[in-house]
Short mmCIF file of N, CA and C in Angstrom, two decimals:
data_model
loop_
_atom_site.label_atom_id
_atom_site.label_comp_id
_atom_site.label_asym_id
_atom_site.label_seq_id
_atom_site.Cartn_x
_atom_site.Cartn_y
_atom_site.Cartn_z
N GLN A 1 239.17 -16.25 99.54
CA GLN A 1 237.91 -16.62 100.15
C GLN A 1 236.45 -16.44 99.22
N GLU A 2 236.54 -14.98 98.97
CA GLU A 2 235.26 -14.55 98.48
C GLU A 2 235.27 -14.97 96.71
N ALA A 3 236.74 -14.93 96.26
CA ALA A 3 236.38 -15.28 94.83
C ALA A 3 236.16 -17.07 94.91
N ALA A 4 236.23 -17.97 95.53
CA ALA A 4 236.06 -19.09 95.72
C ALA A 4 234.28 -19.33 95.90
N ALA A 5 234.03 -18.27 96.67
CA ALA A 5 232.35 -18.49 97.25
C ALA A 5 231.29 -19.07 96.14
N PRO A 6 231.38 -18.62 94.80
CA PRO A 6 230.38 -19.16 93.89
C PRO A 6 230.20 -20.53 93.40
N SER A 7 232.02 -20.79 93.49
CA SER A 7 232.26 -22.19 92.99
C SER A 7 232.15 -23.15 94.13
N GLU A 8 232.41 -22.83 95.40
CA GLU A 8 232.05 -23.72 96.37
C GLU A 8 230.69 -23.74 96.47
N ALA A 9 229.93 -22.74 96.59
CA ALA A 9 228.42 -23.00 96.74
C ALA A 9 227.82 -23.65 95.75
N LEU A 10 228.13 -23.50 94.33
CA LEU A 10 227.93 -24.52 93.35
C LEU A 10 228.02 -26.04 93.66
N ASP A 11 229.28 -26.35 94.28
CA ASP A 11 229.69 -27.60 94.31
C ASP A 11 228.85 -28.30 95.58
N ALA A 12 228.47 -27.39 96.47
CA ALA A 12 227.57 -27.69 97.69
C ALA A 12 226.26 -28.27 97.13
N MET A 13 225.90 -27.33 96.16
CA MET A 13 224.45 -27.88 95.98
C MET A 13 224.56 -28.96 94.85
N ARG A 14 225.50 -29.06 94.34
CA ARG A 14 225.78 -30.62 93.53
C ARG A 14 225.87 -31.78 94.30
N LEU A 15 226.55 -31.59 95.41
CA LEU A 15 226.94 -32.41 96.40
C LEU A 15 225.28 -32.74 97.01
N LEU A 16 224.71 -31.96 97.53
CA LEU A 16 223.45 -32.34 97.94
C LEU A 16 222.19 -32.49 96.82
N GLU A 17 222.63 -32.73 95.44
CA GLU A 17 221.62 -33.14 94.67
C GLU A 17 220.61 -32.00 94.38
N CYS A 18 220.89 -30.68 94.99
CA CYS A 18 219.91 -29.67 94.69
C CYS A 18 219.60 -28.84 93.72
N SER A 19 218.75 -28.45 93.08
CA SER A 19 218.48 -27.21 91.92
C SER A 19 217.80 -26.41 92.54
N ALA A 20 218.05 -25.26 91.64
CA ALA A 20 217.47 -24.07 91.92
C ALA A 20 216.09 -24.30 91.25
N PRO A 21 214.85 -23.60 91.75
CA PRO A 21 214.67 -22.49 92.98
C PRO A 21 214.74 -23.09 94.16
N ALA A 22 215.34 -24.22 95.12
CA ALA A 22 215.28 -24.97 96.19
C ALA A 22 215.28 -23.97 97.22
N ARG A 23 214.82 -23.95 98.36
CA ARG A 23 214.83 -23.01 99.53
C ARG A 23 216.31 -23.81 100.31
N VAL A 24 217.06 -22.86 100.84
CA VAL A 24 218.56 -23.11 101.13
C VAL A 24 218.62 -22.20 102.49
N LEU A 25 218.98 -23.25 103.18
CA LEU A 25 219.10 -22.53 104.70
C LEU A 25 220.79 -22.41 104.90
N ALA A 26 221.13 -21.25 104.92
CA ALA A 26 222.51 -21.10 105.05
C ALA A 26 223.19 -20.46 106.92
N LEU A 27 223.57 -21.47 107.50
CA LEU A 27 223.48 -21.22 108.88
C LEU A 27 225.01 -20.88 109.09
N CYS A 28 225.14 -20.06 110.11
CA CYS A 28 226.64 -19.11 110.29
C CYS A 28 227.14 -18.80 108.93
N CYS A 29 226.00 -17.86 108.37
CA CYS A 29 226.47 -17.53 107.33
C CYS A 29 227.26 -16.20 106.93
N GLY A 30 227.76 -16.00 108.25
CA GLY A 30 228.93 -14.69 108.19
C GLY A 30 228.46 -13.89 107.53
N ASN A 31 229.33 -13.47 106.33
CA ASN A 31 229.47 -12.09 105.47
C ASN A 31 228.71 -12.51 104.23
N GLY A 32 228.05 -13.61 104.25
CA GLY A 32 227.02 -13.90 103.20
C GLY A 32 227.57 -14.50 101.78
N ARG A 33 228.54 -14.68 101.88
CA ARG A 33 229.13 -14.97 100.49
C ARG A 33 228.85 -16.36 99.67
N HIS A 34 228.54 -17.45 100.52
CA HIS A 34 227.59 -18.42 99.99
C HIS A 34 225.96 -18.18 99.64
N ALA A 35 225.84 -17.42 100.57
CA ALA A 35 224.27 -17.30 100.73
C ALA A 35 224.19 -16.63 99.24
N VAL A 36 224.91 -15.39 99.00
CA VAL A 36 224.54 -14.57 98.14
C VAL A 36 224.68 -15.07 96.94
N ALA A 37 225.97 -15.86 96.76
CA ALA A 37 226.16 -16.83 95.39
C ALA A 37 225.18 -17.74 95.36
N LEU A 38 224.39 -18.16 95.85
CA LEU A 38 223.20 -19.10 95.71
C LEU A 38 222.22 -18.42 95.35
N ALA A 39 221.67 -17.45 96.09
CA ALA A 39 220.58 -16.42 95.33
C ALA A 39 220.88 -16.06 94.04
N ALA A 40 222.04 -15.26 93.65
CA ALA A 40 222.60 -15.42 92.25
C ALA A 40 222.35 -16.45 91.36
N LEU A 41 222.46 -17.64 92.04
CA LEU A 41 221.92 -18.68 91.21
C LEU A 41 220.56 -19.61 90.68
N GLY A 42 219.77 -18.66 91.76
CA GLY A 42 218.12 -18.66 91.67
C GLY A 42 217.69 -19.51 92.83
N TYR A 43 218.35 -19.75 93.85
CA TYR A 43 217.91 -20.09 94.90
C TYR A 43 217.34 -19.35 95.79
N GLU A 44 216.27 -19.64 96.63
CA GLU A 44 215.64 -19.18 97.51
C GLU A 44 216.37 -18.98 99.06
N VAL A 45 217.07 -18.30 99.59
CA VAL A 45 218.25 -18.50 100.55
C VAL A 45 217.74 -17.23 101.53
N THR A 46 217.67 -17.93 103.00
CA THR A 46 217.68 -17.64 104.32
C THR A 46 219.01 -17.82 104.71
N GLY A 47 220.05 -16.78 105.21
CA GLY A 47 221.11 -16.83 105.99
C GLY A 47 220.64 -16.34 107.36
N VAL A 48 221.44 -17.17 108.30
CA VAL A 48 221.35 -17.06 109.94
C VAL A 48 222.59 -16.85 110.73
N ASP A 49 222.57 -15.99 111.23
CA ASP A 49 224.19 -15.68 111.95
C ASP A 49 223.73 -14.78 113.03
N LEU A 50 224.64 -15.12 114.15
CA LEU A 50 224.45 -14.14 115.47
C LEU A 50 224.73 -13.05 115.45
N SER A 51 225.83 -12.50 114.34
CA SER A 51 226.89 -11.10 114.25
C SER A 51 226.06 -10.01 113.54
N VAL A 52 225.55 -9.18 114.35
CA VAL A 52 225.15 -7.87 113.44
C VAL A 52 225.72 -7.40 112.23
N ALA A 53 227.40 -7.31 112.70
CA ALA A 53 228.24 -6.61 111.79
C ALA A 53 228.22 -7.83 110.52
N TYR A 54 228.13 -9.03 110.91
CA TYR A 54 228.54 -9.96 109.40
C TYR A 54 226.95 -9.71 108.76
N LEU A 55 226.13 -10.04 109.46
CA LEU A 55 224.64 -9.63 108.66
C LEU A 55 224.67 -8.08 107.78
N SER A 56 225.31 -7.30 108.43
CA SER A 56 225.27 -5.86 107.68
C SER A 56 226.16 -6.04 106.20
N LEU A 57 227.28 -6.78 106.57
CA LEU A 57 227.94 -7.12 105.33
C LEU A 57 227.44 -7.71 104.35
N ALA A 58 226.70 -8.67 104.78
CA ALA A 58 225.99 -9.78 103.91
C ALA A 58 224.90 -9.03 103.17
N SER A 59 224.25 -8.13 103.76
CA SER A 59 223.23 -7.64 103.35
C SER A 59 223.55 -6.16 102.30
N VAL A 60 224.74 -5.71 102.18
CA VAL A 60 225.16 -4.98 101.47
C VAL A 60 225.77 -5.55 100.31
N SER A 61 226.60 -6.84 100.71
CA SER A 61 226.80 -7.63 99.43
C SER A 61 225.50 -8.11 98.55
N ALA A 62 224.28 -8.62 98.94
CA ALA A 62 223.39 -8.68 98.26
C ALA A 62 223.03 -7.77 97.41
N LEU A 63 222.57 -6.63 98.23
CA LEU A 63 222.30 -5.55 97.54
C LEU A 63 223.19 -5.51 96.49
N ALA A 64 224.50 -5.05 96.38
CA ALA A 64 225.47 -4.99 95.28
C ALA A 64 225.20 -6.13 94.24
N ARG A 65 224.93 -7.15 94.60
CA ARG A 65 224.63 -8.34 93.36
C ARG A 65 223.48 -8.24 92.81
N GLY A 66 222.58 -7.40 93.33
CA GLY A 66 221.45 -7.37 92.78
C GLY A 66 220.51 -8.64 93.02
N VAL A 67 220.46 -9.31 94.49
CA VAL A 67 219.87 -10.62 94.83
C VAL A 67 219.09 -10.26 96.21
N SER A 68 218.09 -10.84 96.16
CA SER A 68 217.35 -11.04 97.66
C SER A 68 217.69 -12.44 98.46
N VAL A 69 217.96 -12.36 99.71
CA VAL A 69 218.28 -13.18 100.69
C VAL A 69 217.59 -12.48 101.82
N GLU A 70 216.78 -13.54 102.55
CA GLU A 70 216.29 -13.12 103.93
C GLU A 70 217.34 -13.38 104.93
N TRP A 71 217.72 -12.25 105.53
CA TRP A 71 218.95 -12.41 106.52
C TRP A 71 218.44 -12.29 108.34
N VAL A 72 218.74 -13.61 109.06
CA VAL A 72 218.08 -13.64 110.15
C VAL A 72 219.28 -13.44 111.12
N ARG A 73 219.11 -12.57 112.33
CA ARG A 73 220.08 -12.85 113.23
C ARG A 73 219.46 -13.52 114.02
N ASP A 74 220.26 -14.77 114.81
CA ASP A 74 219.44 -15.91 115.47
C ASP A 74 220.66 -16.60 115.90
N ASP A 75 220.52 -17.41 116.88
CA ASP A 75 221.76 -18.50 117.13
C ASP A 75 221.32 -19.88 116.75
N ILE A 76 221.94 -20.34 116.04
CA ILE A 76 221.57 -21.73 115.35
C ILE A 76 221.25 -22.72 116.16
N ARG A 77 221.36 -22.30 117.45
CA ARG A 77 220.82 -23.50 118.41
C ARG A 77 219.12 -23.32 118.61
N ARG A 78 219.05 -22.52 118.43
CA ARG A 78 217.55 -22.10 118.61
C ARG A 78 216.60 -21.68 117.25
N PHE A 79 217.17 -20.94 116.16
CA PHE A 79 216.38 -20.79 115.12
C PHE A 79 215.90 -22.37 114.32
N SER A 80 214.83 -22.16 114.00
CA SER A 80 214.13 -23.28 113.72
C SER A 80 212.80 -22.61 112.85
N ARG A 81 212.75 -23.41 111.66
CA ARG A 81 211.15 -23.19 111.00
C ARG A 81 211.09 -24.37 110.28
N PRO A 82 210.15 -25.42 111.02
CA PRO A 82 209.90 -26.70 110.97
C PRO A 82 209.43 -26.82 109.41
N GLY A 83 210.15 -27.95 108.94
CA GLY A 83 209.70 -28.37 107.80
C GLY A 83 209.78 -27.62 106.02
N VAL A 84 210.78 -26.31 106.43
CA VAL A 84 210.19 -25.40 105.28
C VAL A 84 211.91 -25.46 104.21
N PHE A 85 212.71 -26.01 104.50
CA PHE A 85 213.97 -25.79 103.56
C PHE A 85 214.13 -27.22 103.01
N ASP A 86 214.64 -27.12 101.75
CA ASP A 86 214.83 -28.59 101.03
C ASP A 86 216.54 -29.00 101.55
N VAL A 87 217.32 -27.94 101.79
CA VAL A 87 218.71 -28.21 102.23
C VAL A 87 219.25 -27.23 103.29
N ALA A 88 220.14 -27.55 104.24
CA ALA A 88 220.89 -26.52 104.89
C ALA A 88 222.32 -26.53 104.82
N ILE A 89 223.01 -25.70 105.03
CA ILE A 89 224.48 -25.47 104.55
C ILE A 89 225.25 -25.08 105.98
N ILE A 90 226.25 -25.37 106.29
CA ILE A 90 226.95 -24.45 107.35
C ILE A 90 228.60 -24.73 106.51
N MET A 91 229.01 -23.81 105.89
CA MET A 91 230.21 -23.60 105.14
C MET A 91 231.26 -22.93 105.74
N TRP A 92 232.40 -23.49 105.29
CA TRP A 92 233.95 -22.69 105.55
C TRP A 92 234.17 -22.90 106.99
N ASN A 93 233.81 -24.22 107.64
CA ASN A 93 234.35 -24.42 109.00
C ASN A 93 233.97 -23.81 110.15
N ALA A 94 232.50 -23.40 109.62
CA ALA A 94 231.73 -22.50 111.01
C ALA A 94 231.03 -23.38 111.98
N PHE A 95 231.16 -24.94 111.85
CA PHE A 95 230.34 -25.49 113.03
C PHE A 95 231.49 -25.93 114.01
N GLY A 96 231.02 -26.18 115.41
CA GLY A 96 231.96 -27.16 116.13
C GLY A 96 232.58 -25.97 117.39
N TYR A 97 232.35 -24.80 117.28
CA TYR A 97 233.08 -24.24 118.08
C TYR A 97 232.39 -23.72 119.45
N PHE A 98 231.26 -24.33 120.07
CA PHE A 98 230.58 -24.42 121.14
C PHE A 98 231.54 -25.32 122.24
N GLU A 99 231.32 -24.57 123.15
CA GLU A 99 231.96 -25.26 124.59
C GLU A 99 231.66 -26.39 125.02
N ASP A 100 230.38 -26.80 124.71
CA ASP A 100 229.80 -28.19 125.19
C ASP A 100 229.30 -28.77 123.83
N ASP A 101 229.66 -29.99 123.61
CA ASP A 101 228.86 -30.80 122.53
C ASP A 101 227.48 -30.93 122.75
N SER A 102 227.04 -30.74 123.76
CA SER A 102 225.24 -30.94 123.88
C SER A 102 225.07 -29.42 123.11
N HIS A 103 225.54 -28.24 122.79
CA HIS A 103 225.03 -27.17 122.15
C HIS A 103 225.11 -27.31 120.49
N ASP A 104 226.17 -28.29 120.28
CA ASP A 104 226.87 -28.64 118.88
C ASP A 104 225.45 -29.62 118.27
N VAL A 105 224.93 -30.14 119.42
CA VAL A 105 223.53 -31.34 119.08
C VAL A 105 222.48 -30.58 119.08
N ALA A 106 222.40 -29.30 120.18
CA ALA A 106 221.01 -28.61 119.75
C ALA A 106 220.91 -28.11 118.45
N ALA A 107 222.19 -27.30 117.84
CA ALA A 107 222.46 -26.57 116.52
C ALA A 107 221.74 -27.47 115.37
N LEU A 108 222.25 -29.01 115.47
CA LEU A 108 221.81 -29.96 114.33
C LEU A 108 220.40 -30.46 114.50
N ARG A 109 220.14 -30.48 116.05
CA ARG A 109 218.48 -30.61 116.00
C ARG A 109 217.60 -29.44 115.26
N SER A 110 218.00 -28.23 115.34
CA SER A 110 217.31 -27.36 115.12
C SER A 110 217.68 -27.05 113.72
N ALA A 111 218.65 -27.54 113.16
CA ALA A 111 218.95 -27.62 111.63
C ALA A 111 217.81 -28.41 111.04
N PHE A 112 218.30 -29.71 111.55
CA PHE A 112 217.16 -30.97 110.94
C PHE A 112 215.77 -30.60 111.25
N GLU A 113 215.44 -29.93 112.09
CA GLU A 113 213.97 -29.72 112.46
C GLU A 113 213.56 -28.88 111.32
N SER A 114 214.61 -28.04 110.87
CA SER A 114 213.91 -27.10 109.47
C SER A 114 213.83 -27.66 108.38
N LEU A 115 214.67 -28.81 107.94
CA LEU A 115 214.66 -29.37 106.72
C LEU A 115 213.10 -29.84 106.56
N ARG A 116 212.67 -29.93 105.06
CA ARG A 116 211.52 -30.65 104.77
C ARG A 116 212.02 -32.09 105.18
N PRO A 117 210.81 -33.07 104.79
CA PRO A 117 211.13 -34.83 104.85
C PRO A 117 212.29 -34.97 103.43
N GLY A 118 213.04 -35.69 103.85
CA GLY A 118 214.06 -35.96 103.04
C GLY A 118 215.10 -34.86 102.45
N GLY A 119 214.95 -33.65 103.37
CA GLY A 119 215.91 -32.62 103.18
C GLY A 119 217.55 -33.30 103.75
N ARG A 120 218.42 -32.29 103.23
CA ARG A 120 219.76 -32.63 103.42
C ARG A 120 220.48 -31.93 104.26
N LEU A 121 221.63 -31.65 104.98
CA LEU A 121 222.21 -30.84 105.82
C LEU A 121 224.07 -31.13 105.13
N LEU A 122 224.63 -29.99 104.63
CA LEU A 122 226.01 -30.11 104.43
C LEU A 122 226.75 -29.14 105.71
N ILE A 123 227.70 -29.85 106.09
CA ILE A 123 228.69 -28.96 107.05
C ILE A 123 230.21 -29.49 106.23
N GLN A 124 230.65 -28.26 105.96
CA GLN A 124 231.98 -28.34 105.30
C GLN A 124 232.97 -27.86 106.51
N THR A 125 233.66 -28.64 106.39
CA THR A 125 234.88 -28.82 107.31
C THR A 125 236.29 -29.00 107.04
N HIS A 126 237.18 -28.79 107.46
CA HIS A 126 238.30 -29.03 107.15
C HIS A 126 239.17 -29.86 108.36
N GLY A 127 240.14 -30.72 107.54
CA GLY A 127 240.45 -31.68 108.28
C GLY A 127 241.83 -31.52 109.22
N ARG A 128 242.06 -31.94 110.01
CA ARG A 128 243.64 -31.66 111.03
C ARG A 128 244.63 -31.28 109.80
N GLU A 129 244.91 -32.53 109.11
CA GLU A 129 245.80 -32.37 108.11
C GLU A 129 246.02 -31.30 107.66
N SER A 130 244.75 -31.28 106.58
CA SER A 130 244.79 -30.11 105.64
C SER A 130 244.86 -28.49 106.10
N THR A 131 244.51 -28.39 107.77
CA THR A 131 244.54 -27.32 108.45
C THR A 131 245.92 -26.94 108.69
N ALA A 132 246.84 -28.11 108.93
CA ALA A 132 248.19 -27.77 109.63
C ALA A 132 249.34 -27.42 108.36
N ARG A 133 248.81 -28.45 107.30
CA ARG A 133 249.38 -27.57 105.96
C ARG A 133 249.64 -26.36 105.64
N LYS A 134 248.01 -25.52 105.88
CA LYS A 134 247.92 -24.12 105.41
C LYS A 134 248.22 -23.37 106.75
N PHE A 135 248.44 -23.89 107.96
CA PHE A 135 248.11 -22.83 109.15
C PHE A 135 248.72 -21.86 109.22
N VAL A 136 248.01 -20.59 109.25
CA VAL A 136 248.87 -19.22 109.56
C VAL A 136 248.12 -18.70 110.65
N ARG A 137 248.95 -18.26 111.72
CA ARG A 137 248.66 -17.87 113.11
C ARG A 137 247.95 -16.46 113.10
N LYS A 138 248.40 -15.50 112.21
CA LYS A 138 247.48 -14.28 112.23
C LYS A 138 247.50 -14.13 110.65
N ASP A 139 246.38 -13.66 110.49
CA ASP A 139 245.95 -13.20 108.75
C ASP A 139 245.09 -11.80 108.94
N TRP A 140 245.32 -10.69 107.94
CA TRP A 140 244.83 -9.66 107.96
C TRP A 140 244.04 -10.03 106.43
N PHE A 141 242.76 -9.58 106.47
CA PHE A 141 242.21 -9.23 105.04
C PHE A 141 241.15 -8.55 105.27
N GLU A 142 240.56 -7.95 103.99
CA GLU A 142 239.50 -6.83 103.66
C GLU A 142 238.14 -7.54 103.18
N ILE A 143 237.21 -7.18 103.96
CA ILE A 143 235.68 -7.57 103.37
C ILE A 143 234.99 -6.10 103.18
N GLY A 144 234.88 -5.96 102.05
CA GLY A 144 234.66 -4.61 101.54
C GLY A 144 235.25 -3.19 102.38
N ASP A 145 234.97 -2.46 102.94
CA ASP A 145 235.45 -1.75 104.04
C ASP A 145 235.93 -1.94 105.62
N THR A 146 235.96 -3.04 105.88
CA THR A 146 236.26 -3.77 106.76
C THR A 146 237.71 -4.75 106.89
N LEU A 147 238.20 -4.12 107.46
CA LEU A 147 239.86 -4.79 107.98
C LEU A 147 239.54 -6.06 108.96
N VAL A 148 239.83 -7.23 108.77
CA VAL A 148 239.43 -8.39 109.54
C VAL A 148 240.43 -9.04 109.92
N LEU A 149 240.82 -9.59 111.40
CA LEU A 149 241.95 -10.00 111.92
C LEU A 149 241.53 -11.51 112.35
N ASP A 150 242.08 -12.41 111.32
CA ASP A 150 241.82 -13.87 111.66
C ASP A 150 243.07 -14.33 112.56
N GLN A 151 242.72 -14.84 113.95
CA GLN A 151 243.97 -15.06 114.34
C GLN A 151 243.60 -16.39 115.31
#
């Protein structure tokens, strides 16, 4: 996952036809791998996540890479900076986990509200078929000094 982040981030910006130093909103940024990669490419990045633990890892990662990213702890259903960002991204299948569709709609409204006129939103998801081919019921991996169980 970590090694692929720079190329995934660059591919996302190509799809969005967005060049640095554009302002990027990375929602559900997790440990910041895409946000940090984009900052290293010269984008002005704000990463939003609800997890303090992930934001702490993201901050360490940015510091290690020598890049500046604004990290914000907030719920994507409520976070909004009207008209500020050129693009918004939700990477690595991080969208669609709310129990009620109205919460997904609230998150999308907040994302779109944060975009400048003509801004674009990219949501990376995995289809059922590709997920089923690679499905692993339980996987352990390390992020820095943290051992993570993905189950």
